[in-house]
Amino acid sequence: TKYIVPAGCPHVNGFKVDNWKQNLRVIYQCFVWSGSVESRKRKAKSCICHLCGAHLNRLHSCLYCVFFGCFTKKHIHEHAKNKRHNLAIDLLYGGIYCFVCQDYIYDKDMEQIAKEEQRKTLRSALVDCFVSCGLCDAGVGEKYSTWEPTKRELELLRHNPKRRRITTNCTIGLRGLINLGNTCFMNCIVQALTHTPLLRDFFLSDRHKCEMQSNSCLVCEMSQLFQEFYSGHRSPHIPFRLLHLVWTHARHLAGYEQQDAHEFLIAALDVLHRHCKDDNGKKANNPNNCSCIIDQIFTGGLQSDVTCQVCHGVSTTIDPFWDISLDLPGSSTPFWPLSPGGDGSTLNGESHLSGATTLTDCLRRFTRPEHLGSSAKIKCSGCHSYQESTKQLTMKKLPIVACFHLKRFEHSAKLRRKITTYVSFPLELDMTPFMASSKESRMNGQYQQSVDVFNNDNKYSLFAVVNHQGTLESGHYTTFIRQHKDQWFKCDDAIITKASIKDVLDSEGYLLFYHKQFLEYE
Amino acid sequence: MNKDSQMRAAINQKLIEMGERERLKELLRAKLVECGWKDQMKAQCKDVIREKGLEHVTVEDLVVEITPKGRALVPDSVKKELLQRIRAFLAQHSTL
């Protein structure tokens, strides 16, 4: 492959004399990237073509004198020819044009100045933006710059010449897992985790730096697992080391009996979280202030509001969560009605077809105001006595990956059974109605959600579904995972087969994994 | 300059002064990335470069070839959204 290095040209030498650096900075500050109010006013007034007065047409400024001219109408070209001023700057993007070379040139020193000036402007613009702009959903922060390899990375690339090309139908990342004796409860979760995009990116870019002395770091094992999955090997992987580590760190899951996949998910996240370091290099043992990759991806905030029925004072707590466990119709606790006065309006494009329960129904029930009866009075700090109250749960902070656990296994004192009620779930989910911020309108009985075109922050896409077939005593777990945008595969231990979207959406559903559609840089 | 372009210039001035032009640019940038327009344009640019040859192609070649395609491929929803934003801004600063 040939590499083209952005180059300067010899014609800039005439410009690079005396105080040229400062002059160039001034041009950038005043006319290209105006940061302050006065410079913006100046830019607004003066940035018009000196020949025709237009402000569009790719305005350029001469670098040798005060002249602005259209590029499209060739007014700047005229000036360059007449005055023999051979350099101009594009006022939109800051590029330097050389009329001798007849192209934009990339001089190292000038590029450096441009970058610095742009960074300065962005910092001050950030403050302005937050102050005056309510609707802005484009984060104005550090400018995105394309990746350029470091010397070390170039070395690595040269020493490892094998390249893998990701096409739309390649199966990289898909690999079966051997069942080591009722270990499908572990396999199904591993499939979901290895296909969680952010987690995959974290491990494939080598972001885990291990500080554990022993060989029992689960995060390292996870990293190894990703290497196996993305190696291109098509034979099923045998996860014996993973199983051994799980037995070591989560004793309650040890043994060859069938375990609950949901329990395994929570235990795995817990051990990974404990073995991760947070960004400050400290061990992740503060559950409220950790920024390890597990917390960054999976941790959300659940708000609980307890309202006193007498004084209407509200007591609020926020707890972290990794998953949302949802009750289903058919369990011993009554499901319907969702809440007093609730109607069957459509949400998330689902409607009540022949009484099929939807995920949205379950979420509405989860976030409904619940009357805590007279036997469960709360001590109200406003009334200074025990009063009846209502409790309501809502989402305060949504995680990047939201996991919904449909409570299909009932373990009450009287019975142990599996609830096989069909629950329909969507490919795309909008969590806005269940947010703490939407609670106001909900309490007024408004279930219709006005579509906010500008707010994409609560939209999620389904990417993995764990299913359980069989009974409580003897059952089997499988996972549907999403590869690329619209391709789904069924992972049944060692066997991977192509699946249709219909297969996925018609399945019973036990654990549903959703990923945020749009991510903002923090 | 006729009345139309006078109005345009005045609006543009106001947008720049209030910093709104920069915000709109960032919003547009984000929307065009989201809907895949940027990737489409990148692919088009690569085609032009291949056609003209890496050694000889200039920025101007790219601008001339890409601009009409780029304009045509902007989704209507993005145009609508930007227009709405500009209208809202003008309504707020009705001294114009």
Coordinates of C-alpha atoms in Angstrom, one line a residue:
Chain A
T1 CA 0.0 0.0 0.0
K2 CA 1.1 3.5 -0.7
Y3 CA 0.8 6.1 2.0
I4 CA 0.3 9.7 1.0
V5 CA 1.6 12.0 3.6
P6 CA -0.1 15.4 3.7
A7 CA 2.6 17.8 2.5
G8 CA 3.3 21.5 2.5
C9 CA 4.7 23.4 -0.5
P10 CA 7.7 25.6 -1.0
H11 CA 5.5 28.6 -1.8
V12 CA 4.7 29.2 1.8
N13 CA 8.3 30.4 2.5
G14 CA 7.5 33.8 1.3
F15 CA 4.8 34.0 3.9
K16 CA 6.7 32.6 6.8
V17 CA 8.6 35.7 7.7
D18 CA 8.6 38.2 10.6
N19 CA 5.7 37.7 12.9
W20 CA 3.8 35.3 10.6
K21 CA 2.7 32.9 13.3
Q22 CA 0.9 35.6 15.3
N23 CA -0.7 37.1 12.2
L24 CA -2.0 33.6 11.2
R25 CA -3.4 33.1 14.7
V26 CA -5.3 36.4 14.5
I27 CA -6.8 35.4 11.2
Y28 CA -8.0 32.1 12.7
Q29 CA -9.4 33.7 15.9
C30 CA -11.2 36.5 14.1
F31 CA -12.5 35.1 10.9
V32 CA -12.4 31.3 11.0
W33 CA -13.1 30.0 14.5
S34 CA -14.6 33.0 16.4
G35 CA -14.9 32.2 20.0
S36 CA -15.8 35.4 21.7
V37 CA -18.9 37.5 21.3
E38 CA -16.9 40.5 19.8
S39 CA -15.0 38.4 17.4
R40 CA -18.3 36.8 16.3
K41 CA -19.8 40.2 15.7
R42 CA -16.8 41.3 13.8
K43 CA -16.9 38.1 11.7
A44 CA -20.6 38.6 11.0
K45 CA -20.1 42.1 9.7
S46 CA -16.8 41.8 7.8
C47 CA -16.8 38.4 6.3
I48 CA -18.3 39.2 2.9
C49 CA -16.7 39.2 -0.5
H50 CA -15.0 42.5 -1.3
L51 CA -16.0 42.2 -4.9
C52 CA -19.6 41.1 -4.8
G53 CA -20.7 41.3 -1.1
A54 CA -21.8 37.7 -0.9
H55 CA -21.2 35.7 2.3
L56 CA -21.6 32.3 0.8
N57 CA -19.6 30.8 -2.1
R58 CA -16.7 29.4 0.0
L59 CA -15.3 32.7 1.2
H60 CA -11.5 32.9 1.4
S61 CA -9.3 35.4 3.0
C62 CA -6.0 36.5 1.5
L63 CA -3.0 35.7 3.8
Y64 CA -1.0 38.7 2.6
C65 CA -3.5 41.5 2.9
V66 CA -7.0 42.2 4.1
F67 CA -9.1 40.9 1.2
F68 CA -12.1 38.5 1.3
G69 CA -13.2 36.9 -1.9
C70 CA -15.5 34.1 -3.1
F71 CA -13.8 30.9 -4.2
T72 CA -16.7 29.7 -6.3
K73 CA -16.9 32.9 -8.3
K74 CA -13.1 33.0 -8.5
H75 CA -13.0 36.5 -6.9
I76 CA -10.1 35.4 -4.7
H77 CA -8.3 33.9 -7.7
E78 CA -8.5 37.3 -9.4
H79 CA -7.0 39.0 -6.4
A80 CA -4.2 36.4 -6.1
K81 CA -3.3 36.9 -9.8
N82 CA -3.5 40.7 -9.7
K83 CA -1.6 41.2 -6.4
R84 CA 0.7 38.1 -6.7
H85 CA -0.6 37.1 -3.3
N86 CA -0.4 33.3 -3.7
L87 CA -1.9 32.1 -0.4
A88 CA -5.5 32.2 0.9
I89 CA -7.4 30.6 3.8
D90 CA -10.8 29.0 3.6
L91 CA -13.0 30.8 6.2
L92 CA -15.3 27.8 6.6
Y93 CA -12.7 25.1 7.4
G94 CA -9.4 26.9 7.9
G95 CA -7.6 25.1 5.0
I96 CA -4.7 26.9 3.3
Y97 CA -4.9 27.2 -0.5
C98 CA -1.8 27.8 -2.7
F99 CA -2.6 29.4 -6.1
V100 CA 0.7 28.2 -7.5
C101 CA 0.1 24.6 -6.6
Q102 CA -3.6 25.1 -7.3
D103 CA -4.6 22.9 -4.4
Y104 CA -4.9 23.0 -0.6
I105 CA -1.6 22.4 1.1
Y106 CA -0.8 21.0 4.5
D107 CA 2.1 22.8 6.1
K108 CA 3.1 21.2 9.4
D109 CA 3.6 24.5 11.3
M110 CA 0.5 26.0 9.9
E111 CA -1.6 22.9 10.7
Q112 CA -0.3 23.0 14.2
I113 CA -1.5 26.6 14.7
A114 CA -4.8 25.8 13.1
K115 CA -5.4 22.8 15.5
E116 CA -4.5 24.9 18.6
E117 CA -6.8 27.8 17.6
Q118 CA -9.6 25.4 16.9
R119 CA -9.2 23.7 20.3
K120 CA -9.2 27.1 22.1
T121 CA -12.5 28.1 20.4
L122 CA -14.2 24.9 21.2
R123 CA -13.5 25.2 24.9
S124 CA -15.2 28.6 25.1
A125 CA -18.0 27.5 22.8
L126 CA -18.8 24.7 25.1
V127 CA -19.8 27.1 27.9
D128 CA -21.9 29.2 25.5
C129 CA -23.6 26.1 24.2
F130 CA -24.8 24.8 27.5
V131 CA -25.9 28.2 28.7
S132 CA -28.1 29.3 25.7
C133 CA -29.0 26.2 23.9
G134 CA -31.9 24.0 25.3
L135 CA -32.4 21.6 22.4
C136 CA -28.8 21.0 21.5
D137 CA -28.2 17.3 21.3
A138 CA -24.9 17.6 19.4
G139 CA -22.2 17.6 22.1
V140 CA -19.8 20.4 21.3
G141 CA -16.7 19.3 23.0
E142 CA -13.3 18.0 21.9
K143 CA -13.4 17.9 18.1
Y144 CA -13.4 14.3 16.8
S145 CA -10.1 13.7 15.0
T146 CA -9.4 10.6 13.0
W147 CA -7.1 8.0 14.4
E148 CA -3.5 8.2 13.4
P149 CA -1.2 5.3 14.4
T150 CA 1.7 6.0 16.8
K151 CA 5.2 4.7 16.0
R152 CA 4.7 1.7 18.2
E153 CA 1.4 0.9 16.5
L154 CA 3.0 1.2 13.1
E155 CA 5.6 -1.3 14.2
L156 CA 3.0 -3.7 15.5
L157 CA 1.1 -3.4 12.2
R158 CA 4.3 -4.2 10.2
H159 CA 5.2 -7.2 12.3
N160 CA 1.6 -8.6 12.1
P161 CA 0.7 -8.4 8.4
K162 CA -2.3 -10.6 8.6
R163 CA -5.5 -8.6 8.1
R164 CA -9.1 -9.5 8.5
R165 CA -11.8 -7.8 6.5
I166 CA -15.2 -7.4 8.0
T167 CA -17.9 -7.7 5.3
T168 CA -21.6 -7.5 5.9
N169 CA -22.0 -11.3 6.0
C170 CA -18.8 -12.4 7.7
T171 CA -19.2 -14.6 10.7
I172 CA -16.3 -13.4 12.8
G173 CA -17.2 -13.3 16.4
L174 CA -19.5 -16.3 16.2
R175 CA -18.3 -19.4 17.9
G176 CA -20.0 -22.3 19.6
L177 CA -19.4 -23.3 23.2
I178 CA -19.1 -26.9 24.4
N179 CA -21.5 -27.9 27.1
L180 CA -19.4 -29.2 30.0
G181 CA -22.3 -30.8 31.9
N182 CA -25.5 -28.6 32.3
T183 CA -23.4 -25.5 31.6
C184 CA -25.8 -24.0 29.1
F185 CA -26.7 -21.5 31.8
M186 CA -23.2 -20.2 31.5
N187 CA -22.9 -20.6 27.7
C188 CA -26.0 -18.5 26.9
I189 CA -24.7 -15.6 29.0
V190 CA -21.2 -15.8 27.4
Q191 CA -22.8 -15.5 24.0
A192 CA -24.8 -12.4 25.1
L193 CA -21.7 -10.8 26.6
T194 CA -19.3 -11.5 23.7
H195 CA -21.9 -9.8 21.4
T196 CA -22.3 -6.7 23.5
P197 CA -20.7 -4.1 21.2
L198 CA -19.1 -1.8 23.8
L199 CA -17.7 -4.8 25.8
R200 CA -16.3 -6.3 22.7
D201 CA -14.6 -3.0 21.8
F202 CA -13.2 -2.7 25.3
F203 CA -11.6 -6.1 25.2
L204 CA -10.4 -6.2 21.6
S205 CA -8.6 -2.9 22.1
D206 CA -6.7 -4.4 25.1
R207 CA -8.0 -2.0 27.6
H208 CA -7.7 -4.3 30.6
K209 CA -4.4 -3.9 32.5
C210 CA -4.3 -6.6 35.1
E211 CA -3.0 -6.0 38.6
M212 CA -4.0 -9.3 40.1
Q213 CA -1.0 -11.5 41.1
S214 CA -2.7 -14.9 40.8
N215 CA -4.1 -16.4 37.6
S216 CA -7.6 -16.1 38.8
C217 CA -8.6 -12.8 37.2
L218 CA -12.0 -13.2 35.6
V219 CA -11.5 -10.1 33.5
C220 CA -8.3 -11.6 32.0
E221 CA -10.3 -14.8 31.2
M222 CA -13.0 -12.7 29.6
S223 CA -10.3 -11.0 27.5
Q224 CA -9.0 -14.4 26.5
L225 CA -12.5 -15.5 25.6
F226 CA -12.9 -12.5 23.2
Q227 CA -9.6 -13.5 21.6
E228 CA -11.0 -17.0 21.0
F229 CA -14.3 -15.7 19.6
Y230 CA -12.7 -13.3 17.2
S231 CA -9.9 -15.6 16.2
G232 CA -11.7 -16.9 13.2
H233 CA -11.6 -20.5 14.5
R234 CA -14.9 -22.2 13.6
S235 CA -14.7 -25.2 16.0
P236 CA -16.5 -24.8 19.2
H237 CA -14.6 -23.4 22.2
I238 CA -14.2 -25.3 25.4
P239 CA -14.7 -22.9 28.3
F240 CA -13.2 -25.0 31.1
R241 CA -11.1 -22.3 32.5
L242 CA -14.0 -19.9 32.6
L243 CA -16.1 -22.5 34.4
H244 CA -13.4 -23.2 36.9
L245 CA -13.0 -19.4 37.7
V246 CA -16.8 -19.1 38.1
W247 CA -16.8 -22.0 40.6
T248 CA -13.9 -20.3 42.4
H249 CA -15.4 -16.9 42.7
A250 CA -19.2 -17.7 42.8
R251 CA -19.4 -20.8 45.0
H252 CA -23.2 -20.8 45.0
L253 CA -23.0 -21.6 41.3
A254 CA -20.5 -24.5 41.6
G255 CA -21.5 -28.1 40.9
Y256 CA -23.0 -29.9 37.8
E257 CA -26.6 -29.0 38.5
Q258 CA -28.5 -26.7 36.1
Q259 CA -28.3 -23.2 37.4
D260 CA -30.3 -20.1 36.6
A261 CA -28.8 -18.1 33.7
H262 CA -30.0 -14.8 35.3
E263 CA -28.2 -15.6 38.5
F264 CA -25.1 -16.4 36.5
L265 CA -25.3 -13.1 34.7
I266 CA -25.5 -11.1 38.0
A267 CA -22.7 -13.2 39.6
A268 CA -20.5 -12.8 36.5
L269 CA -21.0 -9.0 36.3
D270 CA -20.3 -8.8 40.1
V271 CA -17.0 -10.7 39.8
L272 CA -15.9 -8.8 36.7
H273 CA -16.8 -5.5 38.5
R274 CA -14.7 -6.6 41.5
H275 CA -11.8 -7.6 39.4
C276 CA -11.8 -4.4 37.3
K277 CA -9.9 -1.4 38.2
D278 CA -11.7 1.9 37.9
D279 CA -10.2 4.8 35.9
N280 CA -8.3 6.1 38.9
G281 CA -6.5 2.8 39.3
K282 CA -8.3 2.0 42.5
K283 CA -10.0 -1.3 43.1
A284 CA -13.6 -1.2 42.3
N285 CA -15.1 -1.6 45.7
N286 CA -17.2 1.5 46.0
P287 CA -20.5 0.6 44.4
N288 CA -21.6 4.2 44.1
N289 CA -18.6 5.7 42.5
C290 CA -17.0 3.1 40.2
S291 CA -16.2 3.8 36.6
C292 CA -15.0 0.3 35.6
I293 CA -16.2 -0.9 32.2
I294 CA -18.9 -3.0 33.8
D295 CA -20.4 0.0 35.5
Q296 CA -20.0 2.2 32.5
I297 CA -22.0 -0.2 30.4
F298 CA -24.5 -2.0 32.7
T299 CA -25.2 0.2 35.7
G300 CA -28.3 2.3 35.7
G301 CA -30.1 4.2 38.5
L302 CA -33.5 3.2 39.8
Q303 CA -35.4 6.0 41.6
S304 CA -37.9 5.0 44.3
D305 CA -40.4 7.7 45.4
V306 CA -42.5 7.1 48.5
T307 CA -45.3 9.6 48.8
C308 CA -47.1 10.1 52.1
Q309 CA -50.8 10.0 51.6
V310 CA -51.5 12.6 54.3
C311 CA -49.0 15.4 53.8
H312 CA -47.9 14.4 50.2
G313 CA -44.3 14.7 51.1
V314 CA -42.0 12.6 48.9
S315 CA -39.0 10.7 50.0
T316 CA -36.7 9.7 47.2
T317 CA -33.9 7.2 47.0
I318 CA -31.8 6.2 44.0
D319 CA -30.2 2.7 43.8
P320 CA -27.9 1.3 41.2
F321 CA -29.1 -1.7 39.1
W322 CA -27.7 -4.1 36.5
D323 CA -31.0 -5.5 35.4
I324 CA -34.8 -5.0 35.7
S325 CA -36.7 -8.0 36.9
L326 CA -40.3 -8.0 35.7
D327 CA -43.3 -9.8 37.1
L328 CA -45.5 -11.7 34.5
P329 CA -49.2 -12.4 34.3
G330 CA -49.8 -15.9 35.6
S331 CA -47.7 -15.6 38.7
S332 CA -49.2 -15.6 42.1
T333 CA -49.1 -11.8 42.3
P334 CA -51.9 -10.3 40.2
F335 CA -50.7 -8.5 37.1
W336 CA -53.7 -6.6 35.9
P337 CA -54.8 -3.8 36.1
L338 CA -51.6 -1.9 35.6
S339 CA -52.7 1.1 37.5
P340 CA -55.9 2.9 38.4
G341 CA -57.5 4.4 35.3
G342 CA -54.9 2.9 33.0
D343 CA -56.1 2.5 29.4
G344 CA -54.8 0.3 26.7
S345 CA -53.2 3.0 24.5
T346 CA -50.4 2.0 22.2
L347 CA -46.8 2.6 23.1
N348 CA -43.7 1.6 21.2
G349 CA -45.8 0.5 18.3
E350 CA -47.4 -2.4 20.2
S351 CA -51.1 -2.8 20.7
H352 CA -53.1 -5.4 22.6
L353 CA -53.8 -8.1 20.0
S354 CA -55.9 -10.7 21.6
G355 CA -54.6 -9.9 25.1
A356 CA -50.9 -10.7 24.4
T357 CA -48.8 -9.1 27.1
T358 CA -46.1 -6.8 25.9
L359 CA -42.7 -5.9 27.4
T360 CA -44.1 -2.3 27.6
D361 CA -47.0 -3.6 29.7
C362 CA -44.5 -5.2 32.1
L363 CA -42.5 -2.0 32.3
R364 CA -45.7 0.1 32.9
R365 CA -46.6 -2.3 35.7
F366 CA -43.1 -2.0 37.1
T367 CA -43.2 1.8 37.2
R368 CA -46.8 2.1 38.4
P369 CA -47.6 3.9 41.7
E370 CA -48.3 1.2 44.2
H371 CA -50.4 1.6 47.2
L372 CA -48.6 0.3 50.3
G373 CA -51.5 -0.9 52.4
S374 CA -52.4 -0.1 56.0
S375 CA -50.2 -3.0 57.2
A376 CA -47.1 -1.4 55.6
K377 CA -47.2 2.2 56.9
I378 CA -44.1 4.3 56.5
K379 CA -42.8 6.7 59.1
C380 CA -43.3 10.1 57.4
S381 CA -40.7 12.8 58.3
G382 CA -43.2 15.5 57.4
C383 CA -46.1 14.2 59.6
H384 CA -43.8 12.7 62.3
S385 CA -45.9 9.6 62.4
Y386 CA -46.7 6.4 60.6
Q387 CA -48.9 7.0 57.5
E388 CA -50.1 5.1 54.5
S389 CA -48.1 5.8 51.4
T390 CA -47.7 5.1 47.7
K391 CA -44.4 3.9 46.2
Q392 CA -43.3 4.3 42.6
L393 CA -40.2 3.2 40.8
T394 CA -38.9 5.0 37.7
M395 CA -35.6 5.1 35.8
K396 CA -33.3 7.9 36.9
K397 CA -30.3 7.0 34.8
L398 CA -30.5 4.5 32.0
P399 CA -27.6 2.1 31.4
I400 CA -26.0 1.8 28.0
V401 CA -27.0 -1.9 28.0
A402 CA -30.4 -2.6 29.6
C403 CA -31.1 -6.2 30.6
F404 CA -34.7 -7.2 31.3
H405 CA -35.4 -10.3 33.3
L406 CA -38.8 -11.9 32.8
K407 CA -39.5 -13.6 36.1
R408 CA -40.5 -17.0 34.7
F409 CA -39.4 -19.1 37.6
E410 CA -41.7 -19.0 40.6
H411 CA -40.1 -20.2 43.8
S412 CA -42.8 -19.5 46.4
A413 CA -43.3 -21.5 49.6
K414 CA -46.2 -23.4 48.0
L415 CA -45.1 -24.0 44.4
R416 CA -42.1 -24.1 42.2
R417 CA -43.1 -23.7 38.6
K418 CA -42.3 -22.0 35.3
I419 CA -44.5 -19.3 33.9
T420 CA -44.7 -19.8 30.1
T421 CA -46.9 -16.8 29.4
Y422 CA -45.9 -15.4 26.0
V423 CA -44.6 -11.8 26.3
S424 CA -44.1 -9.9 23.1
F425 CA -41.0 -7.6 23.0
P426 CA -40.0 -5.1 20.3
L427 CA -36.8 -4.8 18.3
E428 CA -36.6 -1.1 19.2
L429 CA -37.6 0.2 22.6
D430 CA -38.1 3.8 23.8
M431 CA -37.6 4.1 27.5
T432 CA -38.8 7.7 27.8
P433 CA -42.2 6.9 29.3
F434 CA -40.5 5.1 32.2
M435 CA -38.0 7.8 33.1
A436 CA -38.3 9.7 36.4
S437 CA -38.5 12.9 34.2
S438 CA -41.6 11.5 32.5
K439 CA -43.3 10.7 35.8
E440 CA -45.0 14.0 36.1
S441 CA -47.2 13.4 33.0
R442 CA -47.8 9.8 34.0
M443 CA -49.2 10.8 37.3
N444 CA -51.7 13.0 35.5
G445 CA -53.0 9.9 33.7
Q446 CA -51.4 10.9 30.4
Y447 CA -50.1 7.7 28.8
Q448 CA -49.8 9.1 25.3
Q449 CA -46.3 10.0 24.7
S450 CA -45.6 13.0 22.5
V451 CA -42.8 12.1 20.1
D452 CA -39.8 14.3 20.8
V453 CA -37.9 14.3 17.5
F454 CA -34.8 15.8 19.0
N455 CA -34.4 13.4 21.9
N456 CA -32.8 10.1 20.9
D457 CA -31.2 9.5 24.3
N458 CA -33.8 6.8 25.5
K459 CA -34.0 4.7 22.4
Y460 CA -32.7 1.1 22.5
S461 CA -32.2 -1.7 20.1
L462 CA -32.5 -5.4 20.9
F463 CA -29.3 -7.3 20.5
A464 CA -29.6 -10.6 22.4
V465 CA -32.3 -12.8 23.8
V466 CA -31.8 -15.7 26.2
N467 CA -34.5 -18.4 26.1
H468 CA -35.3 -21.3 28.4
Q469 CA -36.9 -24.4 27.0
G470 CA -38.4 -27.1 29.2
T471 CA -39.4 -27.3 32.9
L472 CA -38.0 -26.0 36.1
E473 CA -36.4 -29.4 36.8
S474 CA -34.9 -30.1 33.4
G475 CA -34.5 -27.3 30.9
H476 CA -32.1 -25.9 28.4
Y477 CA -30.8 -22.4 27.6
T478 CA -30.2 -20.9 24.2
T479 CA -29.4 -17.4 23.0
F480 CA -30.3 -15.4 19.9
I481 CA -27.6 -12.8 19.2
R482 CA -27.5 -10.0 16.6
Q483 CA -24.6 -9.8 14.3
H484 CA -24.2 -6.7 12.1
K485 CA -27.3 -4.7 11.7
D486 CA -30.0 -7.2 10.8
Q487 CA -28.6 -10.6 11.0
W488 CA -29.5 -12.9 13.9
F489 CA -28.0 -16.2 14.9
K490 CA -29.2 -18.9 17.4
C491 CA -26.5 -20.1 19.8
D492 CA -27.3 -23.5 21.2
D493 CA -24.1 -24.6 23.0
A494 CA -21.8 -25.8 20.2
I495 CA -24.3 -25.3 17.4
I496 CA -24.7 -21.9 15.7
T497 CA -27.5 -21.5 13.1
K498 CA -28.9 -18.5 11.2
A499 CA -32.1 -17.2 12.6
S500 CA -34.8 -14.9 11.3
I501 CA -36.0 -11.8 13.1
K502 CA -39.4 -13.5 13.3
D503 CA -37.7 -16.5 15.1
V504 CA -36.3 -14.1 17.7
L505 CA -39.5 -12.1 18.3
D506 CA -41.7 -15.1 18.4
S507 CA -39.5 -16.8 21.1
E508 CA -40.7 -16.9 24.7
G509 CA -37.9 -14.6 26.0
Y510 CA -36.3 -14.9 29.4
L511 CA -33.5 -12.4 29.4
L512 CA -33.8 -9.5 26.9
F513 CA -30.7 -7.4 26.2
Y514 CA -31.1 -3.9 24.7
H515 CA -28.4 -1.5 23.7
K516 CA -28.7 2.3 23.5
Q517 CA -28.9 3.4 19.9
F518 CA -27.1 6.7 20.2
L519 CA -24.1 7.3 22.4
E520 CA -22.8 10.7 23.5
Y521 CA -19.2 11.2 24.3
E522 CA -18.7 12.2 27.9
Chain B
M1 CA -27.8 42.9 -4.0
N2 CA -31.5 42.2 -4.2
K3 CA -34.0 42.1 -1.3
D4 CA -33.8 38.3 -1.0
S5 CA -30.0 38.2 -0.6
Q6 CA -30.1 41.2 1.7
M7 CA -32.4 39.2 4.0
R8 CA -30.2 36.2 3.7
A9 CA -27.1 38.2 4.7
A10 CA -28.9 39.8 7.6
I11 CA -30.1 36.4 8.9
N12 CA -26.6 35.0 8.4
Q13 CA -25.1 37.8 10.4
K14 CA -27.5 37.3 13.3
L15 CA -26.8 33.6 13.3
I16 CA -23.1 34.2 13.5
E17 CA -23.3 36.9 16.1
M18 CA -25.4 34.7 18.5
G19 CA -23.2 31.7 17.9
E20 CA -26.2 29.9 16.5
R21 CA -24.5 29.2 13.2
E22 CA -21.9 27.1 15.0
R23 CA -24.5 25.2 17.0
L24 CA -26.5 24.5 13.8
K25 CA -23.3 23.3 12.1
E26 CA -22.6 20.9 14.9
L27 CA -26.2 19.6 14.9
L28 CA -26.1 19.1 11.1
R29 CA -22.8 17.4 11.4
A30 CA -24.1 14.9 14.0
K31 CA -27.3 14.3 12.0
L32 CA -25.4 13.6 8.8
V33 CA -23.1 11.2 10.6
E34 CA -26.1 9.4 12.2
C35 CA -27.9 8.8 9.0
G36 CA -24.9 7.5 7.2
W37 CA -24.5 10.4 4.8
K38 CA -20.9 11.0 5.8
D39 CA -20.0 7.4 5.1
Q40 CA -21.7 7.7 1.7
M41 CA -19.7 10.8 0.9
K42 CA -16.5 9.2 2.0
A43 CA -17.1 6.3 -0.4
Q44 CA -17.9 8.7 -3.2
C45 CA -14.6 10.6 -2.5
K46 CA -12.7 7.4 -2.7
D47 CA -14.2 6.6 -6.1
V48 CA -13.2 10.0 -7.4
I49 CA -9.7 9.6 -6.1
R50 CA -9.4 6.2 -7.7
E51 CA -10.7 7.6 -11.0
K52 CA -8.4 10.7 -11.1
G53 CA -5.4 8.9 -9.5
L54 CA -4.0 9.6 -6.1
E55 CA -1.1 11.7 -7.4
H56 CA -3.1 14.1 -9.5
V57 CA -6.4 14.6 -7.7
T58 CA -7.0 18.0 -6.1
V59 CA -9.5 19.2 -3.5
E60 CA -11.3 21.1 -6.2
D61 CA -11.9 17.9 -8.2
L62 CA -13.6 16.4 -5.2
V63 CA -15.7 19.5 -4.5
V64 CA -16.9 19.6 -8.1
E65 CA -17.8 16.0 -8.2
I66 CA -19.2 15.5 -4.7
T67 CA -21.2 18.7 -4.1
P68 CA -24.2 17.9 -6.3
K69 CA -24.4 14.3 -5.0
G70 CA -24.0 15.5 -1.4
R71 CA -26.8 18.0 -1.7
A72 CA -29.1 15.5 -3.3
L73 CA -28.5 12.8 -0.7
V74 CA -29.3 14.9 2.4
P75 CA -32.4 13.2 3.9
D76 CA -35.6 15.3 4.0
S77 CA -35.9 14.8 7.7
V78 CA -32.6 16.4 8.3
K79 CA -33.5 19.4 6.2
K80 CA -36.8 19.7 8.0
E81 CA -35.2 19.6 11.4
L82 CA -32.6 22.3 10.5
L83 CA -35.3 24.5 9.1
Q84 CA -37.4 24.1 12.2
R85 CA -34.4 25.1 14.3
I86 CA -33.7 28.2 12.2
R87 CA -37.4 29.2 12.3
A88 CA -37.5 28.8 16.0
F89 CA -34.4 30.9 16.4
L90 CA -35.8 33.7 14.1
A91 CA -39.0 33.7 16.0
Q92 CA -37.1 34.2 19.3
H93 CA -35.0 37.0 17.9
S94 CA -37.8 38.8 16.0
T95 CA -36.1 42.1 15.7
L96 CA -35.1 41.1 12.2

